[in-house]
CSV table of C-alpha atoms in Angstrom, one decimal:
chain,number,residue,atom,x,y,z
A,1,UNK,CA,59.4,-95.7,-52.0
A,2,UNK,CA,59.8,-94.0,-55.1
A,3,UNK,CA,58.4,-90.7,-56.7
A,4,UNK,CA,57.9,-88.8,-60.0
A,5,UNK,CA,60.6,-87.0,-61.6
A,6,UNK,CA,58.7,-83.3,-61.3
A,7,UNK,CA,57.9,-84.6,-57.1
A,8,UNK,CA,61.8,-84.7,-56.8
A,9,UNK,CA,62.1,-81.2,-58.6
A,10,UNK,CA,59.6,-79.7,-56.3
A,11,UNK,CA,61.5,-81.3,-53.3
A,12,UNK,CA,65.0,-80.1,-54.4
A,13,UNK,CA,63.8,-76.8,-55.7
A,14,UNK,CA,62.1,-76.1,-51.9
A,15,UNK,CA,66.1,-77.0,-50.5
A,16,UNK,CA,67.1,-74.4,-53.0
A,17,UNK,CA,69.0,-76.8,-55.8
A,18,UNK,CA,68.3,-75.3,-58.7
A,19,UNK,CA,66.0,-76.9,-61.5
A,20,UNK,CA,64.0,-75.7,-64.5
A,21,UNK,CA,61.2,-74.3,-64.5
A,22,UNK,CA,58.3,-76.8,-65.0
A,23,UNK,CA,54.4,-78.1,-64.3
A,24,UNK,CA,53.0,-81.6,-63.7
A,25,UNK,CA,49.9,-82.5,-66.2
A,26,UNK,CA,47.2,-85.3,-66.0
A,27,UNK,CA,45.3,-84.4,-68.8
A,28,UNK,CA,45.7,-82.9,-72.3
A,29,UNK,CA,44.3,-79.4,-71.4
A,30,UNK,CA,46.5,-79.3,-68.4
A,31,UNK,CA,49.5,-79.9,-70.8
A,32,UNK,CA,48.5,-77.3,-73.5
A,33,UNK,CA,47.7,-74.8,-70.5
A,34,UNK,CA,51.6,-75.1,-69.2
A,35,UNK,CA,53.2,-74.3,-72.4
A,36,UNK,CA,52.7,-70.3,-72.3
A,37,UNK,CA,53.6,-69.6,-68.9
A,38,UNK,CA,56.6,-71.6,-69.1
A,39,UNK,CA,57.7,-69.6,-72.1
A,40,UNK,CA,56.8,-66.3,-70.8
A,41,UNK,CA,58.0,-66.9,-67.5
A,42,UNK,CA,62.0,-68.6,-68.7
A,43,UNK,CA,62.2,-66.4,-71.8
A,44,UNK,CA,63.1,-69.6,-73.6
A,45,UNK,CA,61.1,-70.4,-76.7
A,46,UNK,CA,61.5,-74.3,-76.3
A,47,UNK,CA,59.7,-76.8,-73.9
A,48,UNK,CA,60.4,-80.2,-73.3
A,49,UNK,CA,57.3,-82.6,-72.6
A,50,UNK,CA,58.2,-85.7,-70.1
A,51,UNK,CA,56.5,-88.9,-69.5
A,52,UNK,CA,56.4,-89.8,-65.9
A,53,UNK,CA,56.8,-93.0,-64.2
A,54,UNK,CA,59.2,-94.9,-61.8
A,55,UNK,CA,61.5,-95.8,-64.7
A,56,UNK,CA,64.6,-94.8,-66.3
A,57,UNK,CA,65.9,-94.5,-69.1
A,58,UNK,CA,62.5,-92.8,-70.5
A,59,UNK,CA,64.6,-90.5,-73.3
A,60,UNK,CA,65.2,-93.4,-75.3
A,61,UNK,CA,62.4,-95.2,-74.7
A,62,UNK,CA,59.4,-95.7,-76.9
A,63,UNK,CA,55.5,-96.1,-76.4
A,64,UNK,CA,53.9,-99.4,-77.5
A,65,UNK,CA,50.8,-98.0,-79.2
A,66,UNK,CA,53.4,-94.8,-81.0
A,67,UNK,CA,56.6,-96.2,-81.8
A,68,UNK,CA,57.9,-93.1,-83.5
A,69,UNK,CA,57.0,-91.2,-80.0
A,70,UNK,CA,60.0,-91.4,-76.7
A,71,UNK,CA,59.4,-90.9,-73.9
A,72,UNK,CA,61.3,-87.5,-73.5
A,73,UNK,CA,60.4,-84.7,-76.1
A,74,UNK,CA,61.8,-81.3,-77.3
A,75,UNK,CA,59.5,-79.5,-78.9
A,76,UNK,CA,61.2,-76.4,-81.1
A,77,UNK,CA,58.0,-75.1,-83.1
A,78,UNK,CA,57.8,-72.3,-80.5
A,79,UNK,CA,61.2,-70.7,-81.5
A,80,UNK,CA,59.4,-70.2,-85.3
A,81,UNK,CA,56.3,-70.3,-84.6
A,82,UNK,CA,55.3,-68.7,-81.0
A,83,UNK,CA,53.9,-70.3,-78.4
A,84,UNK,CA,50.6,-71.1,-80.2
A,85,UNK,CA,52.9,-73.4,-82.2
A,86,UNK,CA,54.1,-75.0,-78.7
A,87,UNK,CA,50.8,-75.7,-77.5
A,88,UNK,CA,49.8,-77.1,-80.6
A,89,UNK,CA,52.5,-79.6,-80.8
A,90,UNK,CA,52.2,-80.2,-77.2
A,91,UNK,CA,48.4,-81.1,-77.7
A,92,UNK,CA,49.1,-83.4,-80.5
A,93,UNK,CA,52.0,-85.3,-78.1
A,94,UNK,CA,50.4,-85.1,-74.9
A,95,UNK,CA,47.1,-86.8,-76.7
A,96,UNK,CA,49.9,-89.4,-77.5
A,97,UNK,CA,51.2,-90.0,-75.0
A,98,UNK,CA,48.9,-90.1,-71.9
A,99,UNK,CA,47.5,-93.6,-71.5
A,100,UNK,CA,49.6,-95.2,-73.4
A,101,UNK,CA,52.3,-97.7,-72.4
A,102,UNK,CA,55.8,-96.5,-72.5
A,103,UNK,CA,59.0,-99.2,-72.9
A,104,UNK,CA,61.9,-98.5,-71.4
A,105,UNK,CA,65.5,-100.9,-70.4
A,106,UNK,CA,64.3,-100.4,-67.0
A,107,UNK,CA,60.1,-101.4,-67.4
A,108,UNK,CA,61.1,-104.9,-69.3
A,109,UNK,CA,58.8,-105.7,-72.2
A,110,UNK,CA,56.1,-105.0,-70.6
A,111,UNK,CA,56.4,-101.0,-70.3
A,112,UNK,CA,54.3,-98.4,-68.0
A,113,UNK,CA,51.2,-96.5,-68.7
A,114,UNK,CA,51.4,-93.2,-68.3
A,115,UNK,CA,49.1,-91.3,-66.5
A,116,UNK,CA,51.1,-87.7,-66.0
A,117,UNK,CA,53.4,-85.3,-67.9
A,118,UNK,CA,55.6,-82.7,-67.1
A,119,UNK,CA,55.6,-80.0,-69.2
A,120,UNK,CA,59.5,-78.0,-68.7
A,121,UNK,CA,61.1,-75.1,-70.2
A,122,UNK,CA,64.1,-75.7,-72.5
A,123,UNK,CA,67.3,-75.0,-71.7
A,124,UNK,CA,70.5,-73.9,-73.0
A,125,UNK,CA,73.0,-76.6,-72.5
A,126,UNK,CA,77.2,-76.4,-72.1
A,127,UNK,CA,77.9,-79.8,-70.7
A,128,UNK,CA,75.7,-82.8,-69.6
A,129,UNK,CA,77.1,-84.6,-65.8
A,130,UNK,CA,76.1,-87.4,-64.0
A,131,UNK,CA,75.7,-87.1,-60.1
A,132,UNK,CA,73.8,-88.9,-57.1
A,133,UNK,CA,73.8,-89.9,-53.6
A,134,UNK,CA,73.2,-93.0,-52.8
A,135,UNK,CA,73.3,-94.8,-49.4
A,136,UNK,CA,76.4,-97.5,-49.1
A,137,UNK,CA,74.3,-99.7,-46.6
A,138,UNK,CA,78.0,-101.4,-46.1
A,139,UNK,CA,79.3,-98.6,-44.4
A,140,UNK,CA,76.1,-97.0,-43.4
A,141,UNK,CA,76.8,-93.6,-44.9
A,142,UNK,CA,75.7,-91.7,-48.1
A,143,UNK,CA,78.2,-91.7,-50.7
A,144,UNK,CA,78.2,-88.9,-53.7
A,145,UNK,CA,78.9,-90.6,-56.9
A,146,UNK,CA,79.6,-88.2,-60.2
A,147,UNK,CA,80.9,-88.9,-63.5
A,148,UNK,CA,81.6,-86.7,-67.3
A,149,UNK,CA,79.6,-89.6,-68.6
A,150,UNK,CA,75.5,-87.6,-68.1
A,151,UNK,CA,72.6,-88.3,-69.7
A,152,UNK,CA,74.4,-92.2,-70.3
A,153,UNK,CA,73.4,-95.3,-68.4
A,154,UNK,CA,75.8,-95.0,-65.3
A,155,UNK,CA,75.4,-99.1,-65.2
A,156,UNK,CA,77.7,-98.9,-68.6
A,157,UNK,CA,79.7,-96.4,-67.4
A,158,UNK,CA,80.8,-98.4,-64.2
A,159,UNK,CA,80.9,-102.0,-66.3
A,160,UNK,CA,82.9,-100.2,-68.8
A,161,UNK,CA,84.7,-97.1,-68.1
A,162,UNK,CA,85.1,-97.6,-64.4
A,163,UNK,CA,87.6,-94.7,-63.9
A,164,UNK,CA,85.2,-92.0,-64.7
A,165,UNK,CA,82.8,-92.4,-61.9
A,166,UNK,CA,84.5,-90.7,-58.5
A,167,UNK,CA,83.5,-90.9,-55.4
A,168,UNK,CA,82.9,-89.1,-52.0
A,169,UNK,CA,81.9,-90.4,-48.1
A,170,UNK,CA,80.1,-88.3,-46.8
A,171,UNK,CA,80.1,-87.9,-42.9
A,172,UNK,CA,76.9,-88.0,-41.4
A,173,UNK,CA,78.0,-85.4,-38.5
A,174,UNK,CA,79.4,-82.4,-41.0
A,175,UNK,CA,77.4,-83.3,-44.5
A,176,UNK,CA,79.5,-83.3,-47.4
A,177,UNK,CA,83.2,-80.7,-46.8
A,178,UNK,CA,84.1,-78.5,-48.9
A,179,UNK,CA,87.2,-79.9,-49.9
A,180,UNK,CA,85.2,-82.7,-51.1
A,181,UNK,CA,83.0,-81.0,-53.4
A,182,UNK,CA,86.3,-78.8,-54.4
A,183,UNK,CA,87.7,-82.2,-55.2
A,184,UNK,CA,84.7,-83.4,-57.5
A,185,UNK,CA,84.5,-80.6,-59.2
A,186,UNK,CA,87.9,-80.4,-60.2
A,187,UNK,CA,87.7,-84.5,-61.2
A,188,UNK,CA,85.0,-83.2,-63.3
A,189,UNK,CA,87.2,-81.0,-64.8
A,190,UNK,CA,84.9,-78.0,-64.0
A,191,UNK,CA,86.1,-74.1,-63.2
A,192,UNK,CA,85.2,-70.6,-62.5
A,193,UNK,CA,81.7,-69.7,-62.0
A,194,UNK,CA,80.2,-73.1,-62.6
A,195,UNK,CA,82.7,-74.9,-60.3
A,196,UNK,CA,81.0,-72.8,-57.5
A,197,UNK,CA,77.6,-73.0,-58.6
A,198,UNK,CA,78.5,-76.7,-58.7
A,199,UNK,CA,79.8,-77.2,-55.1
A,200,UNK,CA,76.9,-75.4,-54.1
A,201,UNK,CA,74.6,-77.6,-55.9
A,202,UNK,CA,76.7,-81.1,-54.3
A,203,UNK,CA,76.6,-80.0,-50.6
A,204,UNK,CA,72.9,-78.8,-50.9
A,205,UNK,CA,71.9,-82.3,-52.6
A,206,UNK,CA,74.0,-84.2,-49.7
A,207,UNK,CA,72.3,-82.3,-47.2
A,208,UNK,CA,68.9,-83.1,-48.8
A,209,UNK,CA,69.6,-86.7,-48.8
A,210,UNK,CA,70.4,-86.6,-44.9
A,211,UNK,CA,67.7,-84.5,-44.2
A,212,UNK,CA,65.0,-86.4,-46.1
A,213,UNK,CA,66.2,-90.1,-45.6
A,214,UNK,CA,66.7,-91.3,-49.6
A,215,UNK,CA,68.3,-94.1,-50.4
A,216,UNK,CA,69.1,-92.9,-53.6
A,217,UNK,CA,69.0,-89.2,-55.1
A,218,UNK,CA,69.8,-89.8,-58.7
A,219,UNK,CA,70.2,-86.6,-61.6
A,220,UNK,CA,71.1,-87.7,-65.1
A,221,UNK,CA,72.1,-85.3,-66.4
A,222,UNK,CA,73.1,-82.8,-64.6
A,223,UNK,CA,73.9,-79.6,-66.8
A,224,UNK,CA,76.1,-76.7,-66.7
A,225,UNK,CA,74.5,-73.9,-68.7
A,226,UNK,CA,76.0,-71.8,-71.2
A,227,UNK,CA,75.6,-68.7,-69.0
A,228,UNK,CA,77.8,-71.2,-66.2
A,229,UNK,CA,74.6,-72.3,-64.1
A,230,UNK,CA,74.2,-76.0,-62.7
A,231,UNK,CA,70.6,-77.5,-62.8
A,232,UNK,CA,69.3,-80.9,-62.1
A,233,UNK,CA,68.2,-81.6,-65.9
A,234,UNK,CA,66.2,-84.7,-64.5
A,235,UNK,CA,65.9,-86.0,-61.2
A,236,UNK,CA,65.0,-89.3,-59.3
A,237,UNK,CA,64.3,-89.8,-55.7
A,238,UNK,CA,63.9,-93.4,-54.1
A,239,UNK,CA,63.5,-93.1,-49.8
A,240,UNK,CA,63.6,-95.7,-46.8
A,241,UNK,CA,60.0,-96.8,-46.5
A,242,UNK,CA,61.3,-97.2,-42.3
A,243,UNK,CA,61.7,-93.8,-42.1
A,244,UNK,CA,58.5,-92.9,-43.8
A,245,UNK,CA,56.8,-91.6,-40.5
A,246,UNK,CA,59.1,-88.7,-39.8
A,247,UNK,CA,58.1,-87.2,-43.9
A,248,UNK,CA,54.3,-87.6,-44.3
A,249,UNK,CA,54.3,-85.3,-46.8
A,250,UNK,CA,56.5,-87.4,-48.5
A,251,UNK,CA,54.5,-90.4,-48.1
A,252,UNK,CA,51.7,-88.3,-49.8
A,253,UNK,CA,53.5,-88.4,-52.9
A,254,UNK,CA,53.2,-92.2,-53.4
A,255,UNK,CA,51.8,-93.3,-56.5
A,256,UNK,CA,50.1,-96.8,-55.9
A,257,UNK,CA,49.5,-96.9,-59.8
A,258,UNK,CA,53.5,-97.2,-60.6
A,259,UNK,CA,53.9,-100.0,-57.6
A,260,UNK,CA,52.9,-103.6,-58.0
A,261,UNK,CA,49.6,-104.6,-57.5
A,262,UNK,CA,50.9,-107.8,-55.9
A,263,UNK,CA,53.5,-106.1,-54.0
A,264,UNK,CA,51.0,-103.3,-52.7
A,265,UNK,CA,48.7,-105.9,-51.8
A,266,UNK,CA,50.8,-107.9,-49.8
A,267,UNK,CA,52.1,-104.4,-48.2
A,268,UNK,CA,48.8,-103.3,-46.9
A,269,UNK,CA,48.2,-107.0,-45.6
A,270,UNK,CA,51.5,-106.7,-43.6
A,271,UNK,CA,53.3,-109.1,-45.6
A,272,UNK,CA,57.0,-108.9,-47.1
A,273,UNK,CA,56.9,-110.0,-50.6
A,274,UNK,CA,59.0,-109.1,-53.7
A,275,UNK,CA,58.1,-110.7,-57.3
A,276,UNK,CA,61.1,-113.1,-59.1
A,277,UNK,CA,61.0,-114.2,-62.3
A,278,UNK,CA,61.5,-118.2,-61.7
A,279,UNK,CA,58.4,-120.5,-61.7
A,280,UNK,CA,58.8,-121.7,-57.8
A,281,UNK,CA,56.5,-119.9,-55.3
A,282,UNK,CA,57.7,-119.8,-51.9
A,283,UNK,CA,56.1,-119.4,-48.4
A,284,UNK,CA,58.3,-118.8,-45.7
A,285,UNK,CA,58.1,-117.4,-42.3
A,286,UNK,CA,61.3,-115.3,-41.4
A,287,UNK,CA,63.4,-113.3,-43.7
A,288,UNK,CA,66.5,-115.5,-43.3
A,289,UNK,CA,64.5,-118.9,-43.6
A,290,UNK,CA,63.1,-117.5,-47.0
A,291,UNK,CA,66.1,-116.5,-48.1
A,292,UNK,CA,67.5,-120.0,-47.0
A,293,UNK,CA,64.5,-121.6,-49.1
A,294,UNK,CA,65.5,-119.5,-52.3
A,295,UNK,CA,68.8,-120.4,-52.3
A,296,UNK,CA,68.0,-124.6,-51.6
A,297,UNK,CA,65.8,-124.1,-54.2
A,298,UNK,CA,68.1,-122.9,-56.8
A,299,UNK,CA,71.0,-125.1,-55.3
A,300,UNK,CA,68.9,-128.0,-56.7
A,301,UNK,CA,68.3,-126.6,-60.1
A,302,UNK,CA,65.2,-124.9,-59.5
A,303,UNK,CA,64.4,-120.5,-59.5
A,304,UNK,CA,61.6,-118.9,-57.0
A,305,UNK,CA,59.4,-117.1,-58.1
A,306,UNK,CA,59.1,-114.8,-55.4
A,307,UNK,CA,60.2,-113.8,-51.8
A,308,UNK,CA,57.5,-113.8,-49.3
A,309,UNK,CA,57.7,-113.9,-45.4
A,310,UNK,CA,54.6,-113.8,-43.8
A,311,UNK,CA,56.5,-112.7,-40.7
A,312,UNK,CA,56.4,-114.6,-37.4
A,313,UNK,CA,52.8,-113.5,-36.1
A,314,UNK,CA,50.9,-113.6,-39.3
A,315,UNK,CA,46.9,-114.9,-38.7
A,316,UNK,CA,45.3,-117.2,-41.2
A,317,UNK,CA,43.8,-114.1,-43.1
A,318,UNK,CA,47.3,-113.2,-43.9
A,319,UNK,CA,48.3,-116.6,-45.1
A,320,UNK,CA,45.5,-116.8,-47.1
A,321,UNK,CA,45.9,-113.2,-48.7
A,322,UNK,CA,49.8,-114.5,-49.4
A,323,UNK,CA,49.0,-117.6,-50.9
A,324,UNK,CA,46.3,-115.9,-53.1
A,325,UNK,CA,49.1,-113.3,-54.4
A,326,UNK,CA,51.5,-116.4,-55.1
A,327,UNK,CA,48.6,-118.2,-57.2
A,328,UNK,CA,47.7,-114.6,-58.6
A,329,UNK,CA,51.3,-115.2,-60.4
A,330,UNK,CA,51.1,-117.2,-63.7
A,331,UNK,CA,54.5,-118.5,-64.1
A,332,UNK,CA,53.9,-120.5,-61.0
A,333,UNK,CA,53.8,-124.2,-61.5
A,334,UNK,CA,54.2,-125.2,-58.0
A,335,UNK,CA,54.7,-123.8,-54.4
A,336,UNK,CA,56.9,-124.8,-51.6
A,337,UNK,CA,55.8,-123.7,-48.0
A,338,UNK,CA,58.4,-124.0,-45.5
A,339,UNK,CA,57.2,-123.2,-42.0
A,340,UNK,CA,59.2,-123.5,-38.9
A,341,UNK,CA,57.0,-123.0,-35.7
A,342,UNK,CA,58.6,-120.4,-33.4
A,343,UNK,CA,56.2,-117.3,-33.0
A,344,UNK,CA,54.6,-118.8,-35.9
A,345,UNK,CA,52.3,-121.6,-35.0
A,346,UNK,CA,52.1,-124.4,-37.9
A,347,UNK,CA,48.0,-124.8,-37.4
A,348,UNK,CA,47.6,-121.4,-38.1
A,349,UNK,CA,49.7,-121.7,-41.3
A,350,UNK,CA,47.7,-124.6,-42.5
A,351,UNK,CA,44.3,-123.4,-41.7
A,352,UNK,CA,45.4,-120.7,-44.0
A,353,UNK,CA,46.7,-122.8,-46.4
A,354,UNK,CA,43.0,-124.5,-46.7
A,355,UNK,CA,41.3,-121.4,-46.3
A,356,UNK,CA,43.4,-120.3,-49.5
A,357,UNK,CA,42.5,-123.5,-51.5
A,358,UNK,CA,39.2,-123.2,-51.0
A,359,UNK,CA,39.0,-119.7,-52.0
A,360,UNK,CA,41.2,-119.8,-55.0
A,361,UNK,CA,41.3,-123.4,-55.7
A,362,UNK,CA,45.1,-125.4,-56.8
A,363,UNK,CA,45.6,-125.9,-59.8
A,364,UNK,CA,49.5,-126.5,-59.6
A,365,UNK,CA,51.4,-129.0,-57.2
A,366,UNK,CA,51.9,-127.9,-53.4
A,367,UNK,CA,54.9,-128.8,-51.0
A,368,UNK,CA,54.5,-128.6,-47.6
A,369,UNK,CA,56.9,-128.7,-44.8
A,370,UNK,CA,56.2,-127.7,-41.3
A,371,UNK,CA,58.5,-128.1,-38.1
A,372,UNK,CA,58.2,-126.9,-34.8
A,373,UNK,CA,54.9,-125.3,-32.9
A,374,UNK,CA,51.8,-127.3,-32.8
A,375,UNK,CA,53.4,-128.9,-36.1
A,376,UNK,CA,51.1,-132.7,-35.7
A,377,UNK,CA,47.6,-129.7,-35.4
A,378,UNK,CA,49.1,-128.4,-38.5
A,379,UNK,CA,49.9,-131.6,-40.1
A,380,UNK,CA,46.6,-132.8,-38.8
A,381,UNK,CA,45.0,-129.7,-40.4
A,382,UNK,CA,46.3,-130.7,-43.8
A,383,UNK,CA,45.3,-133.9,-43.8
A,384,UNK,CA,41.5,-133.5,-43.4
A,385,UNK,CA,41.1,-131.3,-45.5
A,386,UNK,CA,41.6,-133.2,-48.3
A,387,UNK,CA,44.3,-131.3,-50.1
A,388,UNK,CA,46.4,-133.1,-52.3
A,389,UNK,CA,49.8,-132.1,-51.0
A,390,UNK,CA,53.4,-133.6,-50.7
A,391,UNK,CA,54.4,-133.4,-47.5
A,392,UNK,CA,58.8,-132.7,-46.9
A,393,UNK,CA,61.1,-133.9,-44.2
A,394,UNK,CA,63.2,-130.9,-44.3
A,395,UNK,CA,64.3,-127.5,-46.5
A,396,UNK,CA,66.3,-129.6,-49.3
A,397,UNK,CA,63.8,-132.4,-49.5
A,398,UNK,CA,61.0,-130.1,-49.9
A,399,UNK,CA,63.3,-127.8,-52.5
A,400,UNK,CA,63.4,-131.6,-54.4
A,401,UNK,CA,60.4,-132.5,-54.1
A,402,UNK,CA,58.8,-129.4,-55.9
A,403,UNK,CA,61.4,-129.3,-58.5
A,404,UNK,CA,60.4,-133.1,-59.2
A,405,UNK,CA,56.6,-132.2,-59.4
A,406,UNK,CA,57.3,-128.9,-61.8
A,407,UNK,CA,59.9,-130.4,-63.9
């Protein structure tokens, strides 16, 4: 699960990692309102107005409907002008930019609406940084990651410029030592009062990873102020949906807006699915058989369009709910199902394959391949229905078969 950038600020800043001074918006008014108090309250004359979704990348991104507009603003007039002069530009923005659709690299062509702002105080900057902590699921421990390179695509950095990214383990029974964060900020080339305000910063943000089960905690940039403080300039959070249940008030902060509606659907329906961008739309039962029918079905020239495992004690109202998200999906031109009995019984899969049809209706060609429990029911199933579908011998003839009928 992922939050907003001023969600992660608000977690960090109760942990005692510093940030800036900011408020969350989800109107115009609330936008305007923010402005003065930020000034008054930081003594800094500038704010900085931020779209928020589950994106990066939103500095240099731009809005669909305002193409002059990005996603990330500064707004000086307050340093001339007062804050009436900040409000007012922030009016004239915010009016911009809430509700309209922002582009980013990370949103594809299709961008994000945006339904909130964050409204920050400006600050003085010495030197932009890039850190995180991120979990290295192959050794099963977070790992701090932290580069020169802030406020740049760490993707590039890495592809690129390799060298500049170092890295520390850290140990799930101590947290992040001491000597480590003395070693990263000395990679970083940083010293004297910022070098401890930055080990500070590194062992606090370690120990907030452990203690709130992220996956990722990403800050680009990190800053060192002129005055030698360290602040997370931005901040992203991304947690372990399995460990959900210990943070409630974490779970709270979802935004079902930001998700997709196919994905959300299939999650409150108990279903694992995850959109692709072939044209192939799969129906599995069993992470590793659905990841066995992907990969058959690009061996023979063809790309899914989706991974969905409808698990191994899914009722008909589930299949039904999966096969209306894959036919929901526009670039598909044909679905494979490939069910093998265990847990799963093949009658229930084909009762909710014709529940489905009649529901939705079929408008593209279907492949159908069932082994093991009460397979001749299911078969049977199928076959008085009425449904026009090719039936498969096995996982590559089925893979075949629906290339052949999409081609």
């Amino acid at each position: 699960m992922k939050i907003h950038e001023h969600q992660a600020k608000q977690l960090m800043a109760a942990r005692g990692i510093p940030v800036p001074l900011g408020r969350v918006a989800r109107s115009v008014d609330e936008a305007v309102a923010a402005v003065r108090p930020l000034i008054d309250e930081s003594g800094n004359s500038v704010v900085v107005l931020k779209a928020q979704i589950h994106a990066g990348g939103r500095g240099k991104g731009t809005f669909k409907e305002h193409p002059e507009i990005r996603g990330v603003n500064i707004i000086t007039a307050g340093i001339e002008g007062g804050p009436s002069a900040a409000e007012e530009r922030v009016r004239e923005l915010a009016q911009q930019m809430l509700g309209s659709t922002l582009v980013t690299a990370q949103t594809g062509d299709e961008g994000k609406q945006v339904n909130r702002l964050y409204v920050e105080q400006g600050v003085d900057i010495a030197r932009e940084l890039y850190l995180a902590v991120l979990l290295d699921r192959a050794t099963s421990r977070n790992v701090v990651m932290a580069s020169t390179e802030g406020g740049v695509e760490i993707e590039r950095v890495a592809e690129e410029t390799p060298e500049k990214i170092l890295r520390a383990e850290v140990d799930p029974a101590i947290g992040l030592a001491s000597f480590q964060a003395n070693e990263l900020a000395h990679g970083l080339d940083i010293e004297g009062e910022a070098a401890r305000n930055f080990t500070r910063f590194v062992k606090s943000l370690a120990d907030a990873a452990t203690e709130l089960d992220t996956d990722l905690i990403e800050i680009n940039p990190l800053v060192i102020t002129t005055d030698g403080r360290v602040m997370a300039l931005d901040g992203k959070m991304a947690f372990d949906d399995n460990a959900l249940y210990r943070h409630p008030d974490i779970a709270d902060m979802r935004d079902e807006t930001e998700e997709d509606p196919a994905e959300l659907a299939a999650k409150n329906a108990g279903l694992n699915y995850i959109k692709l961008d072939g044209t192939i739309g799969c129906l599995v039962n069993g992470a590793g058989l659905a990841m066995a029918t992907m990969d058959t079905i690009k061996h023979v020239g063809g790309e899914p369009a989706n991974f969905l495992d409808v698990g191994g004690g899914a009722t008909a109202d589930q299949v039904t709910t999966a096969f209306q998200i894959i036919t929901a999906d526009p670039n598909v031109k044909g679905i494979f199902v490939n069910i093998f009995g265990g847990i799963m019984r093949c009658d229930v899969i084909a009762t909710g394959i014709v529940e489905a049809v009649e529901r939705v209706g079929l408008e593209v060609p279907l492949v159908v391949r069932l082994e093991g429990t009460n397979v001749e029911q299911g078969k049977q199933i199928i076959e008085e229905s009425g449904l026009k579908v090719t039936n498969a011998d096995d996982l590559r003839d089925g893979a075949e078969k629906i290339l052949e009928l999409t081609a």
